[in-house]
Coordinates of C-alpha atoms in Angstrom, one line a residue:
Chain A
X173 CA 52.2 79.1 15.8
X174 CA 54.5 81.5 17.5
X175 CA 55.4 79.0 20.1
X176 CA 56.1 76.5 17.6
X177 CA 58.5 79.3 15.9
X178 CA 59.7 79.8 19.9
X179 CA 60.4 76.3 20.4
X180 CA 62.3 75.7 17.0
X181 CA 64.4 78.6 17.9
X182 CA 65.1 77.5 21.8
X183 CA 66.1 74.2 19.8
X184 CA 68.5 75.9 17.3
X185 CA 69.9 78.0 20.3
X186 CA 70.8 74.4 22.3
X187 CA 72.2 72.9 20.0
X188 CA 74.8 75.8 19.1
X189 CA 75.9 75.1 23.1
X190 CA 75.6 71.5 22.0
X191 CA 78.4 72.7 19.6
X192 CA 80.3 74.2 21.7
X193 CA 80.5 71.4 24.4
X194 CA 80.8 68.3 22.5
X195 CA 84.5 67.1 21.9
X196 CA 83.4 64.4 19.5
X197 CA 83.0 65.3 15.8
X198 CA 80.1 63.1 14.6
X199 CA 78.4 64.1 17.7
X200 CA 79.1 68.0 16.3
X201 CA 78.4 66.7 12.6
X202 CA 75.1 65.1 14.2
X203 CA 74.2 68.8 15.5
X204 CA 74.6 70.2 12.8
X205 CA 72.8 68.3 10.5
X206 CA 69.9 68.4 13.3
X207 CA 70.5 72.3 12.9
X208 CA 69.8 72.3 8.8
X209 CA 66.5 70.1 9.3
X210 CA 65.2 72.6 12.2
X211 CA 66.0 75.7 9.8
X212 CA 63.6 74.2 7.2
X213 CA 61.0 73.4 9.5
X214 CA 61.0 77.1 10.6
X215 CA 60.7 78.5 6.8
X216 CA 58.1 76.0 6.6
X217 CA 56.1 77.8 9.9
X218 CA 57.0 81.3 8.8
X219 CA 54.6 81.4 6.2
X220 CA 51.9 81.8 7.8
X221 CA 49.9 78.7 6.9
X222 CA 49.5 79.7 3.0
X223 CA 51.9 77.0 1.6
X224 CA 53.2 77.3 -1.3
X225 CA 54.8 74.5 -3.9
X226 CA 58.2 76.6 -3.7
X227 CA 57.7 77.7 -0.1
X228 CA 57.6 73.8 1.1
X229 CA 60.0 73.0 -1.4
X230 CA 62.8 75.3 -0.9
X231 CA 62.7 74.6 2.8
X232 CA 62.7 70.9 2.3
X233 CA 65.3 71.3 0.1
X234 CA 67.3 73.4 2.4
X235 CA 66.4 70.5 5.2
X236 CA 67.8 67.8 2.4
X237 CA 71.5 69.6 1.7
X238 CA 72.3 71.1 5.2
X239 CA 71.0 67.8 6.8
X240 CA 71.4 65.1 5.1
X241 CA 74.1 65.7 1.9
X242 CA 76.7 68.2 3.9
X243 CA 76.8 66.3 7.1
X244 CA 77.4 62.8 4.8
X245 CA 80.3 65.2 3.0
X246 CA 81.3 65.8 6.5
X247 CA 81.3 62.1 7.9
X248 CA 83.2 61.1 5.0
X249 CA 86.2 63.9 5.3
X250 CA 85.9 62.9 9.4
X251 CA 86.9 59.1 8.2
X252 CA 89.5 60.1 5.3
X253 CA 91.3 62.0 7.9
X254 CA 90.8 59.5 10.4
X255 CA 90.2 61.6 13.1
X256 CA 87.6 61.1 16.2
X257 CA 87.6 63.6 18.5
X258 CA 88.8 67.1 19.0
X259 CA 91.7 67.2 21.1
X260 CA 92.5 70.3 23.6
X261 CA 90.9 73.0 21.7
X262 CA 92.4 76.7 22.3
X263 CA 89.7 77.7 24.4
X264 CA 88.5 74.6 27.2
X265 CA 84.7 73.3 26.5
X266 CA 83.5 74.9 30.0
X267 CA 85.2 78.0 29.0
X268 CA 83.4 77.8 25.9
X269 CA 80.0 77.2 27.1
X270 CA 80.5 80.6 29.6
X271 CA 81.8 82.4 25.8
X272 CA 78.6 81.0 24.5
X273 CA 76.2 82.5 27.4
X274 CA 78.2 85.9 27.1
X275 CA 77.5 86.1 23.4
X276 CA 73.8 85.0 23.8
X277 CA 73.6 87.8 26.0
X278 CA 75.2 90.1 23.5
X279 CA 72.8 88.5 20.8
X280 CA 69.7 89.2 22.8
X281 CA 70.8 93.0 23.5
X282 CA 71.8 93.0 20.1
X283 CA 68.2 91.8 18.4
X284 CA 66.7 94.6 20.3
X285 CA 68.5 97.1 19.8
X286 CA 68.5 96.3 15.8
X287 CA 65.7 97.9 13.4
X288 CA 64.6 96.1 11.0
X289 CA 62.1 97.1 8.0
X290 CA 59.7 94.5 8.9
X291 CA 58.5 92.8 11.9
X292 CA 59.9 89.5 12.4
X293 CA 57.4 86.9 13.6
X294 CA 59.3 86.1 16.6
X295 CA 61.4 88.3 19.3
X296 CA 63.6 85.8 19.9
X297 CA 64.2 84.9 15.8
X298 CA 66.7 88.0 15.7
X299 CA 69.2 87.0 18.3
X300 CA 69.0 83.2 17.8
X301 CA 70.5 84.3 14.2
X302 CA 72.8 86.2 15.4
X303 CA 73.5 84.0 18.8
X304 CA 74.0 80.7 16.3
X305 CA 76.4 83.0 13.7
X306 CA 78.4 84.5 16.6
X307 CA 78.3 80.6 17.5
X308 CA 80.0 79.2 14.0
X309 CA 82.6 82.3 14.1
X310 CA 83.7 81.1 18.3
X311 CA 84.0 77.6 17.0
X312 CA 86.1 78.3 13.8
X313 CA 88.7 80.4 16.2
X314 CA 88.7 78.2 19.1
X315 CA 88.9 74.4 17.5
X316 CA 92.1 73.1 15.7
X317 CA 90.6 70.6 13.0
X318 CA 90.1 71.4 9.6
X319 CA 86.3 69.2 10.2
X320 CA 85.6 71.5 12.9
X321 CA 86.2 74.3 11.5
X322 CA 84.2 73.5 8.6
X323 CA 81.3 72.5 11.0
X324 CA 82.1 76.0 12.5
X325 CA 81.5 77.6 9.0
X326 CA 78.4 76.0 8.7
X327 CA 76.6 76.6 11.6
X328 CA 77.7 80.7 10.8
X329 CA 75.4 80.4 7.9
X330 CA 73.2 78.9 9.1
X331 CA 72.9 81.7 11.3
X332 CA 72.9 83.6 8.2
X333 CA 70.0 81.6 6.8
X334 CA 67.8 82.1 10.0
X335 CA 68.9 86.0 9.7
X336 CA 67.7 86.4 6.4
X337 CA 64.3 84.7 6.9
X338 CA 63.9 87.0 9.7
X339 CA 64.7 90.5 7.6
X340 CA 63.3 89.5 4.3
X341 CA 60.3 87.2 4.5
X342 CA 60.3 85.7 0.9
X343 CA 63.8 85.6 -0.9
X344 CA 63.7 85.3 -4.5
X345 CA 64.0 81.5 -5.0
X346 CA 67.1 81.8 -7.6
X347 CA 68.7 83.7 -4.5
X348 CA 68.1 81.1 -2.3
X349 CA 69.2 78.0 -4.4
X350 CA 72.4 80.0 -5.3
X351 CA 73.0 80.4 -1.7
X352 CA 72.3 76.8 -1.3
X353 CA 74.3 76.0 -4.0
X354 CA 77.9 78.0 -2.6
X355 CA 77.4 76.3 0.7
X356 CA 77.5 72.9 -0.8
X357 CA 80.5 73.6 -3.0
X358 CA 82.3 75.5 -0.2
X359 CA 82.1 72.2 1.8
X360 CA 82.6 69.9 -1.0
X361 CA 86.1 72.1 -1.1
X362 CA 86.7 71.6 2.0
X363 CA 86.0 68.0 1.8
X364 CA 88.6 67.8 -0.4
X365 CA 91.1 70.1 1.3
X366 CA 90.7 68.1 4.6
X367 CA 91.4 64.9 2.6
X368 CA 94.3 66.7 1.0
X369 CA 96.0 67.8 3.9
X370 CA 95.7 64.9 5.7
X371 CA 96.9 63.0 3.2
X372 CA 99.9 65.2 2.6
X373 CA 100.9 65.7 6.3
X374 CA 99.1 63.0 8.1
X375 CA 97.2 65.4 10.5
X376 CA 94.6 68.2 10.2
X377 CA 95.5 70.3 13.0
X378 CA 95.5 73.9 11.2
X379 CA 97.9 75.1 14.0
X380 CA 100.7 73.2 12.5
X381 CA 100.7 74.9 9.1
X382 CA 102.7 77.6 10.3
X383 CA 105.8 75.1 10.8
X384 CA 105.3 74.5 6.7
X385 CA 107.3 77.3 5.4
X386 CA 110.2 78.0 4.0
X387 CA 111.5 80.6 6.2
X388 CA 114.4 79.1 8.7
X389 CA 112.6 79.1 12.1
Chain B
X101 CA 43.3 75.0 57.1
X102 CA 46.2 74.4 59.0
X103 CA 46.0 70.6 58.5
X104 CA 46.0 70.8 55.3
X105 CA 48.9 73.2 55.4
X106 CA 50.5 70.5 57.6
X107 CA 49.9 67.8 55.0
X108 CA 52.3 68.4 52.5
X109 CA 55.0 68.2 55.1
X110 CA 53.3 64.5 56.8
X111 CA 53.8 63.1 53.4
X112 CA 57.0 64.3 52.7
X113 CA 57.8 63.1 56.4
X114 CA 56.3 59.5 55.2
X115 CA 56.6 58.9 51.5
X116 CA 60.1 60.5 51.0
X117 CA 62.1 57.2 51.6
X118 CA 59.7 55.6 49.4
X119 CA 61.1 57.5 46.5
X120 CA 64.2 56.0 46.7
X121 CA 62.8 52.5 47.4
X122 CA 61.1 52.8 43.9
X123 CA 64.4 54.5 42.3
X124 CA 66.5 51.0 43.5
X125 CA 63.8 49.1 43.0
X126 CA 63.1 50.1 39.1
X127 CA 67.3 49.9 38.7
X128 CA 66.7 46.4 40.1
X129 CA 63.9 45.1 37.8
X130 CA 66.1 47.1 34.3
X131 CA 69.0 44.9 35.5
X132 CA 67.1 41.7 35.7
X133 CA 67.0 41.6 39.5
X134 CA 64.3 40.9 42.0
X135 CA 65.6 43.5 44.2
X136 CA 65.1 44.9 47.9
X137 CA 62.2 45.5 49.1
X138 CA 60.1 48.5 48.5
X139 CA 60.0 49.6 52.4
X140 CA 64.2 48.7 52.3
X141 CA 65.1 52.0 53.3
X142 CA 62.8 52.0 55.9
X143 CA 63.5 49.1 57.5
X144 CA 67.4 50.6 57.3
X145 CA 66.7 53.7 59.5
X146 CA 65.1 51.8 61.7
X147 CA 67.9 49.5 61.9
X148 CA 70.2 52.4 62.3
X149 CA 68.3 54.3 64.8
X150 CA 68.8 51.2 67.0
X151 CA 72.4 51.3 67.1
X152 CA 74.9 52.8 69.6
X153 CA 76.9 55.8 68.2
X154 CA 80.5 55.5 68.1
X155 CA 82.7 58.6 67.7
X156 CA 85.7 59.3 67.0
X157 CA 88.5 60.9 70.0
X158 CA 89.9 63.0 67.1
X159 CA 86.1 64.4 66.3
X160 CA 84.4 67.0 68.1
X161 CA 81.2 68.3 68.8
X162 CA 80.7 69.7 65.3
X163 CA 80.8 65.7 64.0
X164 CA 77.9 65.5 66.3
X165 CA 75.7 68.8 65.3
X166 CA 76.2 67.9 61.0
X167 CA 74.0 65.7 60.8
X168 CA 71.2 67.2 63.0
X169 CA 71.4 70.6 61.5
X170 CA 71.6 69.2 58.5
X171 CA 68.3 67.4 59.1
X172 CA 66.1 70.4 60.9
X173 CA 67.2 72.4 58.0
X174 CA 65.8 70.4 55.5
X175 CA 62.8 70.1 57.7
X176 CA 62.4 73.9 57.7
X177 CA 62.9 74.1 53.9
X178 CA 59.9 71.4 53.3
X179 CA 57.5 73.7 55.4
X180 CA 58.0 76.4 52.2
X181 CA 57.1 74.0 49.1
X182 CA 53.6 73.0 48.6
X183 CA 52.3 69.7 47.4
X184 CA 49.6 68.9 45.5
X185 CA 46.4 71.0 46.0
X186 CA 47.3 72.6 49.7
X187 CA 50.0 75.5 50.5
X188 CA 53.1 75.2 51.7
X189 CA 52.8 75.6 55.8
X190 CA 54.6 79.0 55.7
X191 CA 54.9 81.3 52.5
X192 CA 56.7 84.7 52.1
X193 CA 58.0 86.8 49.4
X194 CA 61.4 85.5 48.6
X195 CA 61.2 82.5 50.5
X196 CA 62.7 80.6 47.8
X197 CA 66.2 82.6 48.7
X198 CA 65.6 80.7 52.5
X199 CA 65.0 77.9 50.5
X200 CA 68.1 77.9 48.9
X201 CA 70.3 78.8 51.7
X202 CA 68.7 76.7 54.2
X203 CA 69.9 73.7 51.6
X204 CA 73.1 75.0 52.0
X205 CA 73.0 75.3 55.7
X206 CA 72.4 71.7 55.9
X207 CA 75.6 71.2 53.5
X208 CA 77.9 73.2 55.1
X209 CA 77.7 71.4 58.2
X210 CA 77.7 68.0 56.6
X211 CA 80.6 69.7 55.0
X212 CA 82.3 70.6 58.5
X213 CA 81.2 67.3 59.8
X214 CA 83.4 65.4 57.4
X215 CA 86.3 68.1 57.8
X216 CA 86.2 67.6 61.3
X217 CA 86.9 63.7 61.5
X218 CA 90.4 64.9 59.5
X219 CA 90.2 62.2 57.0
X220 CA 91.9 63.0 53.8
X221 CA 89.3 60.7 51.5
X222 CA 85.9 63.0 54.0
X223 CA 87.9 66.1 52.9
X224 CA 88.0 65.4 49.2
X225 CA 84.1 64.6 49.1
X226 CA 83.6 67.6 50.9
X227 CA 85.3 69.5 48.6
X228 CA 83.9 67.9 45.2
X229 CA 80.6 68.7 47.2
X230 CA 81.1 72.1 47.5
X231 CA 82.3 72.6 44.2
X232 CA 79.1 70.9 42.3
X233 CA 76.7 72.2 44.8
X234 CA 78.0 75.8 43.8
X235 CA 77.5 75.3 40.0
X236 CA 74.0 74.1 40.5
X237 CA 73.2 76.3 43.3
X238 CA 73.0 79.7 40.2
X239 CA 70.9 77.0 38.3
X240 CA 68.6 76.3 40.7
X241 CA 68.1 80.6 41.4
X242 CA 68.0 80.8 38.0
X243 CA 65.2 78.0 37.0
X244 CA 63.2 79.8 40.0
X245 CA 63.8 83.3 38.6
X246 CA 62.8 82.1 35.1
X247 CA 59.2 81.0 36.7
X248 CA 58.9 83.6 39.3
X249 CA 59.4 86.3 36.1
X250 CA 56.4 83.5 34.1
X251 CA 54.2 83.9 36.9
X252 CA 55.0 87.4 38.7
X253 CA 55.1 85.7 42.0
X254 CA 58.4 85.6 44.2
X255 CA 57.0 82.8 46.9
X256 CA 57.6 79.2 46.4
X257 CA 54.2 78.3 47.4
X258 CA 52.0 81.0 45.4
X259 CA 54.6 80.8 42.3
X260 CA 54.2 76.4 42.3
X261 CA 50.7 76.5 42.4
X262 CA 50.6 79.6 39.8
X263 CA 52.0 77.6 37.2
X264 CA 49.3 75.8 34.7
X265 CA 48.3 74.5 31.2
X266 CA 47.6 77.8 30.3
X267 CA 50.9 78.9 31.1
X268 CA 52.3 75.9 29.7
X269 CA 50.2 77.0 26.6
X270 CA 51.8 80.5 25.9
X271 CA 54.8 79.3 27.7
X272 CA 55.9 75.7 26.8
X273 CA 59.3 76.7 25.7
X274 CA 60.8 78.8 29.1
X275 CA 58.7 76.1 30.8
X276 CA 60.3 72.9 29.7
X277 CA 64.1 74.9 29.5
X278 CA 63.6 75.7 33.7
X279 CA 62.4 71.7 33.9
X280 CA 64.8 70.7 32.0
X281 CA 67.9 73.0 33.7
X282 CA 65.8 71.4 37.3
X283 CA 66.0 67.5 36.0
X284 CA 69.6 68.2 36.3
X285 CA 70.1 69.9 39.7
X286 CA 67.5 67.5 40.8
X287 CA 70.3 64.9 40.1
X288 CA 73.2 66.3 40.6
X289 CA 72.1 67.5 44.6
X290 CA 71.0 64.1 45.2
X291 CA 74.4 62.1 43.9
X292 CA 72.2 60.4 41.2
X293 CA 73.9 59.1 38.7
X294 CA 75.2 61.1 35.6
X295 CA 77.1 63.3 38.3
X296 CA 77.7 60.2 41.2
X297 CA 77.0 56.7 41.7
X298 CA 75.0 57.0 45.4
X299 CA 75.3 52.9 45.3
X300 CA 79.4 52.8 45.7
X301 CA 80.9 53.2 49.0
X302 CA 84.2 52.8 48.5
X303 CA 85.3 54.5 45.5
X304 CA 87.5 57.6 44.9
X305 CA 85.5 59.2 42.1
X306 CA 82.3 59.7 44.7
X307 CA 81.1 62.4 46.0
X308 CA 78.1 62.6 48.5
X309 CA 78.7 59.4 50.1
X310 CA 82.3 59.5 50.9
X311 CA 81.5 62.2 53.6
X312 CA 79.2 60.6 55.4
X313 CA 81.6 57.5 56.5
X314 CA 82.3 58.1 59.5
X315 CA 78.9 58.7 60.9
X316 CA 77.2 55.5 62.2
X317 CA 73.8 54.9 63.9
X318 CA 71.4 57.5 64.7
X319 CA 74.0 59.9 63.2
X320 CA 73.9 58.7 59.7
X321 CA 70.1 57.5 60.0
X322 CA 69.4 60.9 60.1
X323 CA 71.9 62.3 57.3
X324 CA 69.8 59.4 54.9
X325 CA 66.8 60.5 55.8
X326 CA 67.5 63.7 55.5
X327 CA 68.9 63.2 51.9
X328 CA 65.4 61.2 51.3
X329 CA 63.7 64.5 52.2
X330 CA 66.3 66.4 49.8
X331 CA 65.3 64.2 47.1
X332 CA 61.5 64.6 47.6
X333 CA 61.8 68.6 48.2
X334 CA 63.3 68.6 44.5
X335 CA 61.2 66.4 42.9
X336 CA 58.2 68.1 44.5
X337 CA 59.4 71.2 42.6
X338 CA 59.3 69.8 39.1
X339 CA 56.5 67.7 39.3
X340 CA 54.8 70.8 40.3
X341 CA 56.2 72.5 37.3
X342 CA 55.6 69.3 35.3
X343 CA 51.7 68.2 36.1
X344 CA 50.2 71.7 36.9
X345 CA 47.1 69.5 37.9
X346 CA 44.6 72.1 39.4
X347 CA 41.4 70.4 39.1
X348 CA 39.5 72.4 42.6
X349 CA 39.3 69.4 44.2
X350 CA 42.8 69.1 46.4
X351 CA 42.5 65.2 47.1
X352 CA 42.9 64.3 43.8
X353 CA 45.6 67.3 43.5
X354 CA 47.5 65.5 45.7
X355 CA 46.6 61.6 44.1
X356 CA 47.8 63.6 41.2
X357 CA 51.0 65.0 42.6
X358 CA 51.7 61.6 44.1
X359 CA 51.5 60.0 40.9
X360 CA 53.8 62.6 39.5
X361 CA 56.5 61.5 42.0
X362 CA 56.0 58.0 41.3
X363 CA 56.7 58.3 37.6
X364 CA 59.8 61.0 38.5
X365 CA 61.4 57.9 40.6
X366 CA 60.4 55.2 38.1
X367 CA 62.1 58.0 35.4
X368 CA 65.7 58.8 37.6
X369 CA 65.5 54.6 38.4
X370 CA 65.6 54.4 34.2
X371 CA 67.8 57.3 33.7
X372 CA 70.5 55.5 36.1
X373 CA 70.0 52.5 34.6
X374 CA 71.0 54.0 30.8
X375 CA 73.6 56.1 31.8
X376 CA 77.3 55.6 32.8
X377 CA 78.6 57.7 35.5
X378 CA 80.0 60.9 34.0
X379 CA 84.1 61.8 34.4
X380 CA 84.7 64.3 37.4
X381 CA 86.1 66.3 34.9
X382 CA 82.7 66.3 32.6
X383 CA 80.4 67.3 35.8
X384 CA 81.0 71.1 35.6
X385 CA 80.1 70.4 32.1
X386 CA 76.5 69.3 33.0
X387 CA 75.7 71.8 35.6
X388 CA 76.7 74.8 33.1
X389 CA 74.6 73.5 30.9
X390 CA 71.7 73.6 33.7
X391 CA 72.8 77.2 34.5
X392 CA 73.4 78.0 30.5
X393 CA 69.1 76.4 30.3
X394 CA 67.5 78.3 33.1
X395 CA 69.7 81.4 32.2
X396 CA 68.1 81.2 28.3
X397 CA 64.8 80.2 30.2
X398 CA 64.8 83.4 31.9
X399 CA 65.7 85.7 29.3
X400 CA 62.8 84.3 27.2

């Protein structure tokens, strides 16, 4: 069971470099969405074999929004704004693979040196959270499109997500659902806002807001 | 004893242009082709061993060492990896830093081969050479760290033959990371596709190939069948990693092993078959993702 907990997190931890090096969006949006659906496989294997209606279902649920409904949210702000691919991002894709190693190395030091009330049920679930948060923050600093961003956003909590079924072992489900519930409207916002923008000013580079003020340059 | 110490290296010695017969050979049938013949590259060293040298005035004896040295050192670093059920002929602790290095040897005067004919086209292979062989040169330390710290042994030969189902068992994860982060050295070294196309000659986006042109004969017969012995050194790695077949009897070890490299060729002929060529650009891409696998492999 713990090497099935293991391999889900080596997973999660690829595919935030997967994140980091891919310059296409739906390949990004593709990860993920990949990323939500391995989250709720590993609620599902951290209970310890005594399943639960609301400890299959919250996890399936979780699978169902952060894989399947956000990433369709995603695709559909990616084609509104009719944009492909990320072009020259502040910080290069190699350079941002090396970032990611550096801060996976931070992560791990980090996980150890945290205490936490209980014992999670994996060494490596601790800095994978953290590693895949850390992850979501680089990406929303270092990309210029709105989408990105957003995808940045997500994979943070995510991150989040994994963190908290590593501290507390069984949320209370109202919790959980609400937390469920903000992520979808904070994407279905910015959805709209990419749409918006793109609309209004034919591009979704963020960088370029600055120009839109009224102060004389 | 010793013979069966010397075996790993006869086969190696006989089946490692094989490899690449299969590799062409699969890419052949995937495109619809009949194809060369199995024993093709074979029959092309012996062609090439029959022909007169010719060197260049502007060359000098360096153009004429490369491709020896580069072959005796490859020879050397076959005698420390093991095959199948029998030892390598010579193990040490940290023998897989020779290992390494005597790769390198072999490169670096391939390298000052191709320098030394003062072609401008040798010169830029050599230096796209360099520059990928030192991003997957920390992968390849790094994949052998993450399964020397697995199995506590620092020796090629004891730490291949240490790894097993068991420690795929408590270990799959580091274990398929290091194969994984090895799959990709084990084609970038050998020019195989996703990092260069090793069937264009003429081409400026190749790598490997381009510094080899002006060797002819016996020369370059021996730089290919040194780069056969490359590509079976590799793949003798991760099919050790791969099928950890220990089964007491060494024969069938060694069917076993042989049947691992089999399906590894039939597996790089698909793999070049599905893939384009990546962009020069994208390479350093690839190979920090092998550094950025083994690197997570070892800290598991």
């Amino acid at each position: 069971m713990s090497q099935l907990i293991n391999s889900v997190l080596v997973l999660l931890v690829l595919t935030g470099f997967m994140l980091l090096s891919s310059s296409r969006l739906a390949a990004c949006i593709h990860v993920v969405a990949f990323q939500g659906v391995l989250l709720g496989l590993l609620a599902i294997l951290m209970q310890h074999g005594e399943l639960t209606v609301t400890g299959v279902l919250l996890p399936l649920s979780t699978a169902l929004v952060k894989g399947f409904l956000l990433p369709w949210l995603l695709f559909r702000a990616m084609r509104e704004a009719d944009t492909v691919r990320e072009v020259e991002p502040l910080i290069s894709y190699n350079l941002s693979i090396i970032a990611g190693s550096a801060v996976l190395v931070f992560a791990l030091w980090l996980g150890q040196r945290l205490r936490l009330p209980s014992q999670p049920p994996s060494s490596l679930l601790v800095p994978a959270a953290l590693f895949m948060s850390f992850v979501g923050m680089l990406v929303i600093v270092s990309r210029r499109k709105a989408v990105t961003q957003a995808l940045g956003y997500l994979a943070l909590e995510n991150g989040v997500y994994a963190f908290g079924a590593a501290v507390a072992l069984r949320l209370p489900v109202l919790v959980e659902l609400g937390i469920l519930l903000d992520v979808f409207v904070g994407v279905f916002v910015m959805g709209i806002a990419i749409f918006h923008i793109s609309r209004e000013f034919e591009h979704i580079d963020t960088d370029k807001f600055a120009a839109s003020t009224d102060r004389p340059r | 004893m010793l013979f069966g110490s010397v075996l790993p290296l006869i086969v190696a010695l006989a089946c490692a242009p094989l490899m690449q017969g299969v590799i062409t050979r699969t890419k052949s049938v995937i495109a619809g082709r009949m194809g060369q013949p199995l024993m093709q590259p074979y029959h092309d060293l012996w062609k090439l061993l029959h022909k007169g040298a010719v060197y260049s005035h502007t060359t000098s004896w360096i153009f004429r060492t490369g491709p020896m040295v580069s072959l005796a050192s490859l020879l050397l670093a076959l005698a420390l990896v093991p095959f199948g059920g029998f030892p390598a002929l010579s193990a040490f602790s940290g023998d897989f830093i020779l290992l390494a290095y005597l790769m390198a040897l072999g490169r670096f005067f391939i390298v000052l081969a191709a320098l030394d004919t003062g072609s401008s086209f040798e010169g830029m292979g050599a230096s796209r050479e360099v520059t990928f062989s030192a991003l997957a040169e920390p992968a390849l330390f790094l994949s052998l760290a993450a399964l020397a710290r697995q199995t506590g042994r620092i020796s090629i030969s004891p730490l291949l033959t240490a790894v097993s189902w068991s420690v795929w068992a408590h270990a799959a994860p580091m274990l398929g990371l290091t194969l994984a982060a090895l799959i990709i050295v084990f084609l970038a070294e050998n020019a195989r596709i996703p990092v260069d196309d090793p069937t264009t000659h003429l081409e400026l986006t190749m790598i490997h190939e381009v510094m080899v042109l002006d060797h002819g004969g016996p020369d370059f017969a021996m730089i290919q069948y040194g780069a056969a012995l490359k590509m079976w050194l590799f793949a003798t790695i991760i099919v050790a990693v791969a099928v950890p077949w220990h089964s007491g009897n060494r024969w069938i070890d060694t069917a076993v092993g042989l049947a691992g490299m089999l399906i590894l060729a039939i597996a790089t002929g698909v793999i070049e078959s599905s893939m384009a060529r990546l962009r020069l650009l994208r390479v350093p891409q690839l190979l920090l993702v092998a550094i950025v696998l083994a690197s997570l492999a070892v800290a598991l």
